[in-house]
Amino acid sequence: MGFARTCAVALVGVEGVVVEVQADLEPGVAAFTLVGLPDKSLTESKDRVRAAVVNSGSAWPQKKLTVGLSPASVPKGGSGFDLAVACAVLGAAERIDPRVLSDIVMIGELGLDGRVRPVRGVLPAVLAAADAGYEQVVVPECAAAEASLVPGISVLGVRSLRQLIAVLTDEPVPEEDPDEQGRPDPLMAGLRMPGTGAATGMHSMGAAQHDHDLADVVGQHSARTAVEVAAAGGHHLFLEGPPGAGKTMLAERLPAILPRLTKGESLEVTAVHSVAGLLPPGKPLVDIAPYCAPHHSATMQALVGGGQGIARPGAVSLAHRGVLFLDETPEFGSQALDALRQPLEAGHVVIARSAGVVRFPARFLMVLAANPCPCGRFSQRDDLCECPPSMIRRYQARLSGPLLDRVDLRVEVDRVTRSELTERGAQGESTETVADRVRAARERAAARLADTPWRTNSEVPGRELRSRWYASLGAMDEAERSLELGALTARGLDRVLRVAWTVADLVGHDRPCATDVALALQLRTGVPRGVPMAIGALS
């Protein structure tokens, strides 16, 4: 009887479970049985593995073969088990020493010709292997850079099963024929899911951010200030105004003024994008804030995650540590918008399916943009709108009160005038200037919150703000009067205080003063408070 075992990883969301792949050979009629809750794509690995082994120059054992995936109670899917199954079978057939395989984790899909193809989720799979105490992993050669992001683990990248067999048996490693020049590498196709980029509205990992400068936005001083405050404190933002006023321009320039991701945040974001199949070839680590702008026809599953079979990350998870922009927000389905409440409060989303419960990270900065009415021309200043009042009320009521109450900043974006558009030499501050202020404000907040589990002002609970970090004496009087009059809820008062702390960090104050709170109230309610709408004018 021949027996061998090695390891692979089963992904549940962005979390991995190390699976022991066992192969057993017994005398009897030649058959191949795969057990351990495999899905359809994993069941099909029997034919892929057999063809890959034969085409790699090794003999397929003509005995009764049983391959078990343990623990058997965990659902397993995908083609990433092919490499482990092939090596376990070769170990049971004594083509490879079984003792060499037992402490190695193998991740990769096999082609019929024996080439090793990449799969999605390599980074979270290697992270799971490292957490389980394994020190060696084998991955496809084109995914080795992604796997090497995990510290303390040895990564072997192989291009074919023949090369891996030679390495494990101390034989000369064969050279693989190079692909024809000028043709795309077919092995890279496994790193992306077809259509995912267009479906999620993802930018190409910062390429578009460098082309967008905040100085391109004409006028809109209040909205520019709100964008800066949102970036500095991680506050959600609602922009309301007519079409063509610059709402989308402001949202697209927001990721560029956010600080670069830390190493830990980069690993979190890269793990989500790896599972979703959105990592671009040649860039294994996402180190800038992602930007996700789904279409208004997106379903609830597209926004928060889900789908048939194993749940997949949605737009809120793809925007983790970045910006989620919902343009034409009233056109989204009410069920989809209300589903955003959990990730807005908790920073993660939990999806329950019959196969299990999946948890995806979802701590993002949300930007909502909407027209004031169906035609977009409703304004208090002119009468260009022809929509009946009842239609305007129904349109604005599509955004529920509980959702808007979780938005810290609400700004009306006015129509750009002719003089503003044609005036020369009146550009606003550039992205680089604003990003420097945002970075300094984040550093002040991080120093103040150093001994706490929070990093930005938007994450601090209101209870902690009221008991540990006080505003200046009398600074909150006007906000508390608004609470008594019903203009603010208790949650709204806490959010005003958080925004006031962010304004104080931007200006350089030790604690919020009455002017900082007044600006926060103006950004929250839209009611003028007699303070300048520019951070530079407050310092």
Coordinates of C-alpha atoms in Angstrom, one line a residue:
M1 CA 0.0 0.0 0.0
G2 CA 1.3 3.4 -1.0
F3 CA 0.4 6.5 1.0
A4 CA 1.5 10.2 0.8
R5 CA 0.2 13.5 2.0
T6 CA 0.9 17.2 1.3
C7 CA -1.0 20.4 2.0
A8 CA -3.1 23.0 0.1
V9 CA -5.4 25.8 1.2
A10 CA -9.1 26.3 1.0
L11 CA -10.3 29.9 0.9
V12 CA -13.4 30.9 2.8
G13 CA -13.9 34.6 1.9
V14 CA -10.5 36.1 2.5
E15 CA -9.5 33.6 5.2
G16 CA -7.8 30.4 4.5
V17 CA -7.9 26.9 6.0
V18 CA -5.0 24.6 5.5
V19 CA -6.2 21.3 4.0
E20 CA -4.2 18.1 4.1
V21 CA -4.3 16.3 0.7
Q22 CA -3.9 12.6 1.2
A23 CA -3.4 10.0 -1.5
D24 CA -3.8 6.2 -1.0
L25 CA -2.9 3.5 -3.5
E26 CA -4.3 0.0 -3.1
P27 CA -4.4 -3.1 -5.3
G28 CA -7.6 -3.3 -7.4
V29 CA -9.3 -2.1 -10.5
A30 CA -7.8 1.2 -11.6
A31 CA -10.0 4.0 -10.4
F32 CA -9.7 7.6 -9.1
T33 CA -11.9 8.7 -6.2
L34 CA -11.8 12.2 -4.7
V35 CA -13.5 12.8 -1.4
G36 CA -13.8 15.7 1.1
L37 CA -16.6 18.0 0.0
P38 CA -15.1 19.0 -3.4
D39 CA -17.1 21.3 -5.7
K40 CA -17.5 20.8 -9.5
S41 CA -14.3 22.6 -10.5
L42 CA -12.3 20.5 -7.9
T43 CA -14.0 17.2 -9.0
E44 CA -12.8 17.9 -12.5
S45 CA -9.2 18.0 -11.3
K46 CA -9.0 14.2 -11.6
D47 CA -8.8 14.5 -15.4
R48 CA -6.5 17.5 -15.3
V49 CA -4.1 15.9 -12.9
R50 CA -4.0 12.6 -14.8
A51 CA -3.2 14.3 -18.1
A52 CA -0.6 16.7 -16.5
V53 CA 1.2 13.8 -14.8
V54 CA 1.4 11.7 -18.0
N55 CA 2.5 14.7 -20.2
S56 CA 5.2 15.5 -17.6
G57 CA 6.9 12.2 -18.3
S58 CA 5.7 10.3 -15.2
A59 CA 3.7 7.1 -15.1
W60 CA 0.1 7.2 -13.8
P61 CA -0.4 4.4 -11.2
Q62 CA -2.8 1.7 -12.4
K63 CA -4.3 0.9 -9.0
K64 CA -7.2 1.9 -6.9
L65 CA -6.5 5.6 -6.0
T66 CA -8.3 7.5 -3.3
V67 CA -7.5 11.2 -2.7
G68 CA -8.9 12.7 0.5
L69 CA -9.1 16.3 1.5
S70 CA -9.1 16.8 5.2
P71 CA -10.8 18.3 7.2
A72 CA -13.7 16.8 5.2
S73 CA -16.3 19.1 6.8
V74 CA -14.9 22.2 5.1
P75 CA -16.3 22.9 1.6
K76 CA -13.6 23.1 -0.9
G77 CA -13.6 24.6 -4.4
G78 CA -11.5 26.0 -7.2
S79 CA -8.6 24.6 -9.2
G80 CA -5.9 25.6 -6.7
F81 CA -5.7 22.0 -5.4
D82 CA -4.4 20.5 -8.6
L83 CA -0.7 20.8 -7.8
A84 CA -1.1 19.3 -4.3
V85 CA -3.2 16.4 -5.6
A86 CA -0.7 15.6 -8.3
C87 CA 2.3 15.6 -5.9
A88 CA 0.4 13.5 -3.4
V89 CA -0.4 10.9 -6.1
L90 CA 3.2 10.8 -7.2
G91 CA 4.3 10.5 -3.6
A92 CA 2.0 7.5 -3.0
A93 CA 3.5 6.0 -6.3
E94 CA 7.0 6.5 -4.8
R95 CA 8.0 8.8 -7.7
I96 CA 8.6 11.5 -5.0
D97 CA 9.7 10.7 -1.5
P98 CA 6.6 11.1 0.7
R99 CA 8.6 12.6 3.6
V100 CA 9.6 15.6 1.4
L101 CA 6.0 16.5 0.7
S102 CA 4.5 16.4 4.2
D103 CA 5.6 19.9 5.3
I104 CA 5.0 21.8 2.0
V105 CA 1.9 23.8 1.1
M106 CA 1.2 23.7 -2.7
I107 CA -1.1 26.1 -4.5
G108 CA -1.7 26.1 -8.2
E109 CA -3.8 24.8 -11.2
L110 CA -2.4 22.3 -13.7
G111 CA -2.9 22.5 -17.4
L112 CA -3.2 19.3 -19.4
D113 CA 0.4 19.8 -20.6
G114 CA 1.7 20.0 -17.1
R115 CA 2.2 23.7 -16.9
V116 CA 1.3 25.4 -13.5
R117 CA -1.3 28.1 -13.9
P118 CA -2.0 30.9 -11.3
V119 CA -5.1 31.0 -9.3
R120 CA -6.9 33.8 -7.4
G121 CA -6.3 34.2 -3.7
V122 CA -2.6 33.3 -3.5
L123 CA -1.8 36.0 -0.9
P124 CA -4.5 35.0 1.6
A125 CA -3.7 31.3 1.0
V126 CA 0.0 31.9 1.9
L127 CA -1.0 34.0 4.9
A128 CA -3.1 31.1 6.2
A129 CA -0.2 28.7 5.7
A130 CA 2.2 31.0 7.6
D131 CA -0.3 31.3 10.4
A132 CA -0.6 27.5 10.6
G133 CA 3.2 27.3 11.1
Y134 CA 4.3 26.1 7.6
E135 CA 7.5 27.5 6.3
Q136 CA 7.6 26.3 2.6
V137 CA 5.0 27.0 -0.1
V138 CA 5.0 26.1 -3.8
V139 CA 3.2 28.5 -6.1
P140 CA 3.0 29.3 -9.9
E141 CA 6.1 31.2 -11.0
C142 CA 4.1 34.3 -12.1
A143 CA 2.5 34.5 -8.6
A144 CA 5.7 34.1 -6.6
A145 CA 6.1 37.9 -6.1
E146 CA 2.6 38.0 -4.5
A147 CA 3.4 35.0 -2.3
S148 CA 6.7 36.6 -1.2
L149 CA 4.9 39.5 0.4
V150 CA 4.3 37.2 3.4
P151 CA 7.4 37.4 5.8
G152 CA 9.0 34.4 7.3
I153 CA 8.1 31.8 4.6
S154 CA 10.1 30.3 1.8
V155 CA 8.5 30.5 -1.6
L156 CA 9.3 28.3 -4.6
G157 CA 7.8 29.5 -7.9
V158 CA 7.5 26.8 -10.6
R159 CA 6.4 27.0 -14.2
S160 CA 5.6 23.3 -14.8
L161 CA 5.0 20.1 -12.9
R162 CA 8.2 18.7 -14.5
Q163 CA 10.2 21.4 -12.8
L164 CA 8.6 20.7 -9.4
I165 CA 9.2 17.0 -9.6
A166 CA 12.9 17.6 -10.5
V167 CA 13.3 20.0 -7.5
L168 CA 11.7 17.5 -5.1
T169 CA 13.8 14.5 -6.4
D170 CA 17.1 16.4 -6.6
E171 CA 17.2 15.9 -10.4
P172 CA 18.4 18.5 -13.0
V173 CA 15.6 21.1 -13.4
P174 CA 14.5 21.2 -17.0
E175 CA 14.1 24.4 -18.9
E176 CA 10.7 25.3 -20.2
D177 CA 10.3 26.6 -23.8
P178 CA 9.8 30.4 -23.7
D179 CA 6.6 31.9 -25.1
E180 CA 6.7 33.6 -28.4
Q181 CA 7.8 37.3 -28.2
G182 CA 5.0 39.8 -28.5
R183 CA 2.3 37.4 -27.4
P184 CA 0.6 37.6 -24.0
D185 CA 1.5 35.0 -21.5
P186 CA -1.4 32.6 -21.3
L187 CA -0.5 31.7 -17.8
M188 CA -1.4 35.2 -16.6
A189 CA -5.0 34.7 -17.5
G190 CA -5.7 33.0 -14.2
L191 CA -5.0 36.1 -12.2
R192 CA -8.1 38.0 -13.3
M193 CA -11.8 37.2 -13.7
P194 CA -13.2 38.3 -17.0
G195 CA -15.2 41.5 -16.8
T196 CA -14.5 42.2 -13.1
G197 CA -12.8 45.5 -13.7
A198 CA -15.7 47.0 -15.7
A199 CA -18.3 45.5 -13.4
T200 CA -16.9 47.1 -10.2
G201 CA -15.8 50.5 -11.6
M202 CA -12.2 49.9 -10.3
H203 CA -9.4 52.2 -11.3
S204 CA -6.3 50.5 -12.6
M205 CA -4.5 50.7 -9.3
G206 CA -3.5 54.3 -9.3
A207 CA -2.9 54.9 -12.9
A208 CA -5.9 57.1 -13.1
Q209 CA -5.2 58.8 -9.8
H210 CA -2.0 60.4 -11.1
D211 CA -3.9 62.0 -14.0
H212 CA -6.4 63.7 -11.7
D213 CA -5.4 66.9 -9.9
L214 CA -7.6 68.8 -7.4
A215 CA -6.6 72.0 -9.1
D216 CA -8.6 71.0 -12.1
V217 CA -11.9 71.6 -10.2
V218 CA -13.2 75.1 -10.9
G219 CA -14.8 76.9 -7.9
Q220 CA -16.6 74.7 -5.4
H221 CA -14.8 76.0 -2.4
S222 CA -17.2 74.4 0.1
A223 CA -17.0 71.0 -1.7
R224 CA -13.2 71.1 -1.8
T225 CA -13.1 71.8 1.9
A226 CA -15.5 68.9 2.5
V227 CA -13.3 66.5 0.4
E228 CA -10.2 67.6 2.4
V229 CA -12.0 67.0 5.8
A230 CA -13.3 63.7 4.6
A231 CA -9.8 62.5 3.6
A232 CA -8.2 63.7 6.9
G233 CA -10.7 62.1 9.2
G234 CA -12.2 59.2 7.1
H235 CA -15.6 60.8 7.1
H236 CA -18.4 59.9 4.7
L237 CA -19.5 62.6 2.2
F238 CA -22.7 63.5 0.4
L239 CA -22.5 65.8 -2.6
E240 CA -25.7 67.2 -4.0
G241 CA -25.9 69.4 -7.0
P242 CA -26.9 69.7 -10.7
P243 CA -25.3 67.6 -13.4
G244 CA -21.9 68.9 -14.6
A245 CA -21.1 70.8 -11.4
G246 CA -18.1 68.6 -10.6
K247 CA -19.3 66.0 -8.2
T248 CA -17.6 63.1 -10.0
M249 CA -14.4 65.1 -10.5
L250 CA -14.2 65.7 -6.8
A251 CA -14.8 62.0 -6.0
E252 CA -12.2 60.8 -8.5
R253 CA -9.5 63.1 -6.9
L254 CA -10.2 62.0 -3.4
P255 CA -8.1 58.8 -3.4
A256 CA -5.0 60.8 -4.5
I257 CA -5.1 63.0 -1.3
L258 CA -5.4 60.0 1.0
P259 CA -2.2 58.8 2.7
R260 CA -0.5 55.8 1.2
L261 CA -1.4 52.5 2.8
T262 CA 0.7 51.0 5.5
K263 CA 2.2 47.6 5.1
G264 CA -0.6 45.9 7.1
E265 CA -3.3 47.8 5.2
S266 CA -1.6 46.9 1.9
L267 CA -1.7 43.2 2.7
E268 CA -5.4 43.5 3.7
V269 CA -6.3 45.2 0.4
T270 CA -4.2 43.0 -1.7
A271 CA -5.8 39.9 -0.1
V272 CA -9.3 41.1 -1.1
H273 CA -8.3 42.0 -4.6
S274 CA -6.4 38.7 -5.0
V275 CA -9.6 36.7 -4.1
A276 CA -11.6 38.9 -6.5
G277 CA -9.2 38.4 -9.3
L278 CA -8.4 42.1 -9.7
L279 CA -4.6 42.2 -9.1
P280 CA -2.9 43.5 -12.2
P281 CA 0.0 41.4 -13.5
G282 CA 3.3 42.7 -12.4
K283 CA 2.0 44.6 -9.4
P284 CA 1.5 42.1 -6.6
L285 CA 1.1 44.7 -3.8
V286 CA -1.6 47.4 -3.7
D287 CA -0.1 50.3 -1.7
I288 CA -2.5 53.1 -2.6
A289 CA -6.1 53.6 -1.6
P290 CA -8.4 51.8 -4.1
Y291 CA -11.3 53.5 -5.8
C292 CA -14.5 51.7 -6.6
A293 CA -17.4 53.3 -8.4
P294 CA -20.1 50.7 -9.2
H295 CA -22.9 51.5 -11.7
H296 CA -26.3 52.5 -10.2
S297 CA -27.8 49.3 -11.6
A298 CA -25.6 47.2 -9.3
T299 CA -27.5 44.6 -7.2
M300 CA -27.2 44.2 -3.4
Q301 CA -24.9 41.2 -4.0
A302 CA -22.7 43.3 -6.2
L303 CA -22.4 46.0 -3.5
V304 CA -22.0 44.0 -0.3
G305 CA -20.8 40.6 -1.7
G306 CA -22.4 37.3 -2.2
G307 CA -23.5 35.4 -5.4
Q308 CA -24.1 31.8 -6.1
G309 CA -22.0 29.2 -4.4
I310 CA -19.1 30.5 -2.4
A311 CA -19.7 34.2 -1.6
R312 CA -17.4 36.7 -3.4
P313 CA -16.4 40.2 -2.2
G314 CA -18.5 43.1 -3.4
A315 CA -17.8 46.7 -4.0
V316 CA -17.7 47.6 -0.3
S317 CA -14.8 45.1 0.2
L318 CA -13.0 46.1 -3.0
A319 CA -13.1 49.7 -1.7
H320 CA -11.6 48.5 1.7
R321 CA -9.2 51.2 3.0
G322 CA -10.2 53.3 0.0
V323 CA -13.1 55.2 -1.6
L324 CA -16.5 53.9 -2.6
F325 CA -18.3 56.3 -4.9
L326 CA -22.0 55.9 -5.6
D327 CA -22.9 58.3 -8.4
E328 CA -26.6 58.9 -9.0
T329 CA -27.2 57.4 -5.5
P330 CA -31.1 57.7 -5.7
E331 CA -31.0 55.5 -8.7
F332 CA -29.6 52.6 -6.7
G333 CA -32.1 50.1 -5.3
S334 CA -33.3 50.8 -1.8
Q335 CA -32.5 47.3 -0.6
A336 CA -28.9 47.7 -1.9
L337 CA -28.5 51.0 -0.2
D338 CA -29.9 49.9 3.1
A339 CA -27.5 46.9 3.1
L340 CA -24.7 49.4 3.4
R341 CA -25.6 50.2 7.0
Q342 CA -23.7 47.2 8.5
P343 CA -20.4 47.8 6.8
L344 CA -20.6 51.6 7.5
E345 CA -20.9 50.9 11.3
A346 CA -18.9 47.7 11.7
G347 CA -16.1 48.0 9.1
H348 CA -16.9 44.6 7.8
V349 CA -19.7 42.7 6.1
V350 CA -20.9 39.2 7.1
I351 CA -22.6 37.1 4.4
A352 CA -24.5 33.9 5.5
R353 CA -24.9 31.1 2.9
S354 CA -25.8 27.5 3.2
A355 CA -22.2 26.5 2.7
G356 CA -21.1 28.7 5.6
V357 CA -20.7 32.3 6.9
V358 CA -18.2 34.5 5.2
R359 CA -16.7 37.7 6.6
F360 CA -15.1 40.3 4.3
P361 CA -13.4 43.5 5.5
A362 CA -15.2 46.7 4.4
R363 CA -13.8 49.8 6.1
F364 CA -14.1 52.4 3.4
L365 CA -14.8 56.1 2.8
M366 CA -18.2 56.5 1.2
V367 CA -19.0 59.3 -1.2
L368 CA -22.6 59.8 -2.3
A369 CA -23.5 62.0 -5.2
A370 CA -27.1 62.9 -6.2
N371 CA -29.0 65.4 -8.3
P372 CA -31.5 67.6 -6.4
C373 CA -34.4 66.3 -8.6
P374 CA -35.0 63.9 -11.5
C375 CA -34.1 66.6 -14.1
G376 CA -31.2 67.9 -11.9
R377 CA -32.1 71.6 -12.2
F378 CA -33.9 72.2 -9.0
S379 CA -32.4 75.1 -7.0
Q380 CA -33.5 77.7 -4.5
R381 CA -31.9 80.4 -6.7
D382 CA -33.8 79.9 -10.0
D383 CA -36.8 78.2 -11.4
L384 CA -35.3 76.2 -14.2
C385 CA -36.7 72.9 -12.8
E386 CA -40.0 71.7 -14.2
C387 CA -40.4 68.7 -11.9
P388 CA -43.6 68.8 -9.7
P389 CA -43.0 69.1 -5.9
S390 CA -44.4 65.7 -5.3
M391 CA -41.9 64.1 -7.7
I392 CA -39.0 66.0 -6.1
R393 CA -40.0 64.7 -2.7
R394 CA -40.2 61.1 -3.9
Y395 CA -36.9 61.4 -5.6
Q396 CA -35.1 62.8 -2.5
A397 CA -36.9 60.3 -0.3
R398 CA -35.1 57.4 -2.0
L399 CA -32.2 58.1 0.3
S400 CA -33.4 56.9 3.7
G401 CA -32.9 58.9 6.8
P402 CA -30.9 56.2 8.7
L403 CA -28.4 56.0 5.8
L404 CA -28.0 59.8 5.6
D405 CA -27.6 60.0 9.3
R406 CA -24.4 57.9 9.0
V407 CA -22.9 60.5 6.6
D408 CA -20.8 63.1 8.4
L409 CA -20.5 65.7 5.6
R410 CA -23.3 67.0 3.4
V411 CA -22.4 69.7 0.9
E412 CA -24.4 71.4 -1.9
V413 CA -22.4 71.7 -5.1
D414 CA -23.5 74.8 -7.0
R415 CA -23.6 75.2 -10.7
V416 CA -20.3 76.6 -12.1
T417 CA -20.6 80.2 -13.4
R418 CA -19.2 81.5 -16.6
S419 CA -16.8 83.9 -14.8
E420 CA -15.4 81.0 -12.7
L421 CA -15.0 78.8 -15.8
T422 CA -13.3 81.5 -17.9
E423 CA -11.2 83.2 -15.2
R424 CA -7.5 82.7 -15.7
G425 CA -4.9 82.2 -12.9
A426 CA -7.6 81.3 -10.3
Q427 CA -6.8 77.6 -9.9
G428 CA -7.4 76.1 -6.5
E429 CA -4.8 74.3 -4.4
S430 CA -3.2 71.3 -6.0
T431 CA -3.6 67.7 -4.9
E432 CA 0.0 67.7 -3.6
T433 CA -0.7 70.7 -1.3
V434 CA -3.9 69.3 0.1
A435 CA -2.4 65.8 0.5
D436 CA 0.4 67.3 2.7
R437 CA -2.2 68.9 5.0
V438 CA -4.2 65.7 5.1
R439 CA -1.0 63.7 6.0
A440 CA -0.1 66.1 8.8
A441 CA -3.7 65.9 10.2
R442 CA -3.6 62.1 10.1
E443 CA -0.3 62.1 12.0
R444 CA -1.8 64.4 14.7
A445 CA -4.8 62.1 15.1
A446 CA -2.6 58.9 15.1
A447 CA -0.4 60.4 17.9
R448 CA -3.5 61.2 20.0
L449 CA -5.0 57.8 19.4
A450 CA -1.7 55.9 19.8
D451 CA -2.8 53.8 22.7
T452 CA -6.3 53.0 21.3
P453 CA -7.6 50.5 18.7
W454 CA -8.6 53.5 16.4
R455 CA -6.6 55.3 13.8
T456 CA -8.9 58.1 12.5
N457 CA -11.4 60.4 14.1
S458 CA -14.3 58.8 12.3
E459 CA -13.7 55.5 14.1
V460 CA -13.7 56.9 17.6
P461 CA -17.0 56.1 19.5
G462 CA -18.9 59.1 20.7
R463 CA -18.7 57.9 24.3
E464 CA -14.9 58.0 24.2
L465 CA -14.9 61.5 22.6
R466 CA -17.1 62.9 25.4
S467 CA -15.2 61.2 28.2
R468 CA -11.5 61.3 27.1
W469 CA -11.0 64.1 24.6
Y470 CA -12.9 67.3 25.3
A471 CA -13.6 70.2 23.1
S472 CA -12.8 73.7 24.3
L473 CA -15.1 75.2 27.0
G474 CA -18.4 76.3 25.4
A475 CA -17.4 75.1 21.9
M476 CA -20.2 72.6 21.7
D477 CA -23.0 74.9 22.9
E478 CA -24.4 75.6 19.4
A479 CA -24.3 71.9 18.5
E480 CA -26.1 71.0 21.7
R481 CA -28.8 73.6 21.0
S482 CA -29.3 72.0 17.6
L483 CA -29.8 68.6 19.4
E484 CA -32.4 70.1 21.7
L485 CA -34.3 71.7 18.7
G486 CA -34.3 68.3 16.9
A487 CA -32.0 69.5 14.1
L488 CA -29.4 66.9 15.2
T489 CA -29.8 63.3 16.5
A490 CA -27.6 61.9 19.2
R491 CA -25.6 60.1 16.5
G492 CA -25.4 63.4 14.6
L493 CA -24.0 65.2 17.6
D494 CA -21.2 62.6 18.0
R495 CA -20.4 62.9 14.3
V496 CA -20.2 66.7 14.5
L497 CA -17.7 66.3 17.3
R498 CA -15.7 63.9 15.2
V499 CA -15.6 66.3 12.3
A500 CA -14.6 69.1 14.7
W501 CA -11.6 67.1 15.8
T502 CA -10.6 66.6 12.2
V503 CA -10.9 70.3 11.5
A504 CA -8.8 71.0 14.5
D505 CA -6.2 68.5 13.3
L506 CA -6.1 70.2 9.9
V507 CA -5.8 73.7 11.3
G508 CA -3.3 72.7 14.1
H509 CA -5.4 73.3 17.2
D510 CA -4.9 71.2 20.3
R511 CA -8.6 70.7 20.7
P512 CA -11.7 71.9 18.8
C513 CA -12.7 75.5 19.4
A514 CA -16.1 77.2 18.6
T515 CA -15.0 78.0 15.1
D516 CA -14.0 74.4 14.4
V517 CA -17.4 73.1 15.7
A518 CA -19.2 75.8 13.7
L519 CA -17.5 74.6 10.5
A520 CA -18.3 71.0 11.4
L521 CA -22.0 72.0 11.9
Q522 CA -22.1 73.8 8.6
L523 CA -20.6 70.7 6.8
R524 CA -23.1 68.5 8.6
T525 CA -26.3 70.4 8.2
G526 CA -25.6 72.8 5.2
V527 CA -26.8 75.8 7.3
P528 CA -24.4 78.7 7.1
R529 CA -22.7 79.5 10.4
G530 CA -20.7 82.5 9.4
V531 CA -17.3 80.8 9.2
P532 CA -15.0 80.7 6.2
M533 CA -15.3 77.5 4.1
A534 CA -11.5 77.1 3.7
I535 CA -9.1 75.3 6.0
G536 CA -6.4 77.9 5.2
A537 CA -8.6 80.7 6.5
L538 CA -9.0 79.1 9.9
S539 CA -5.4 78.5 10.7

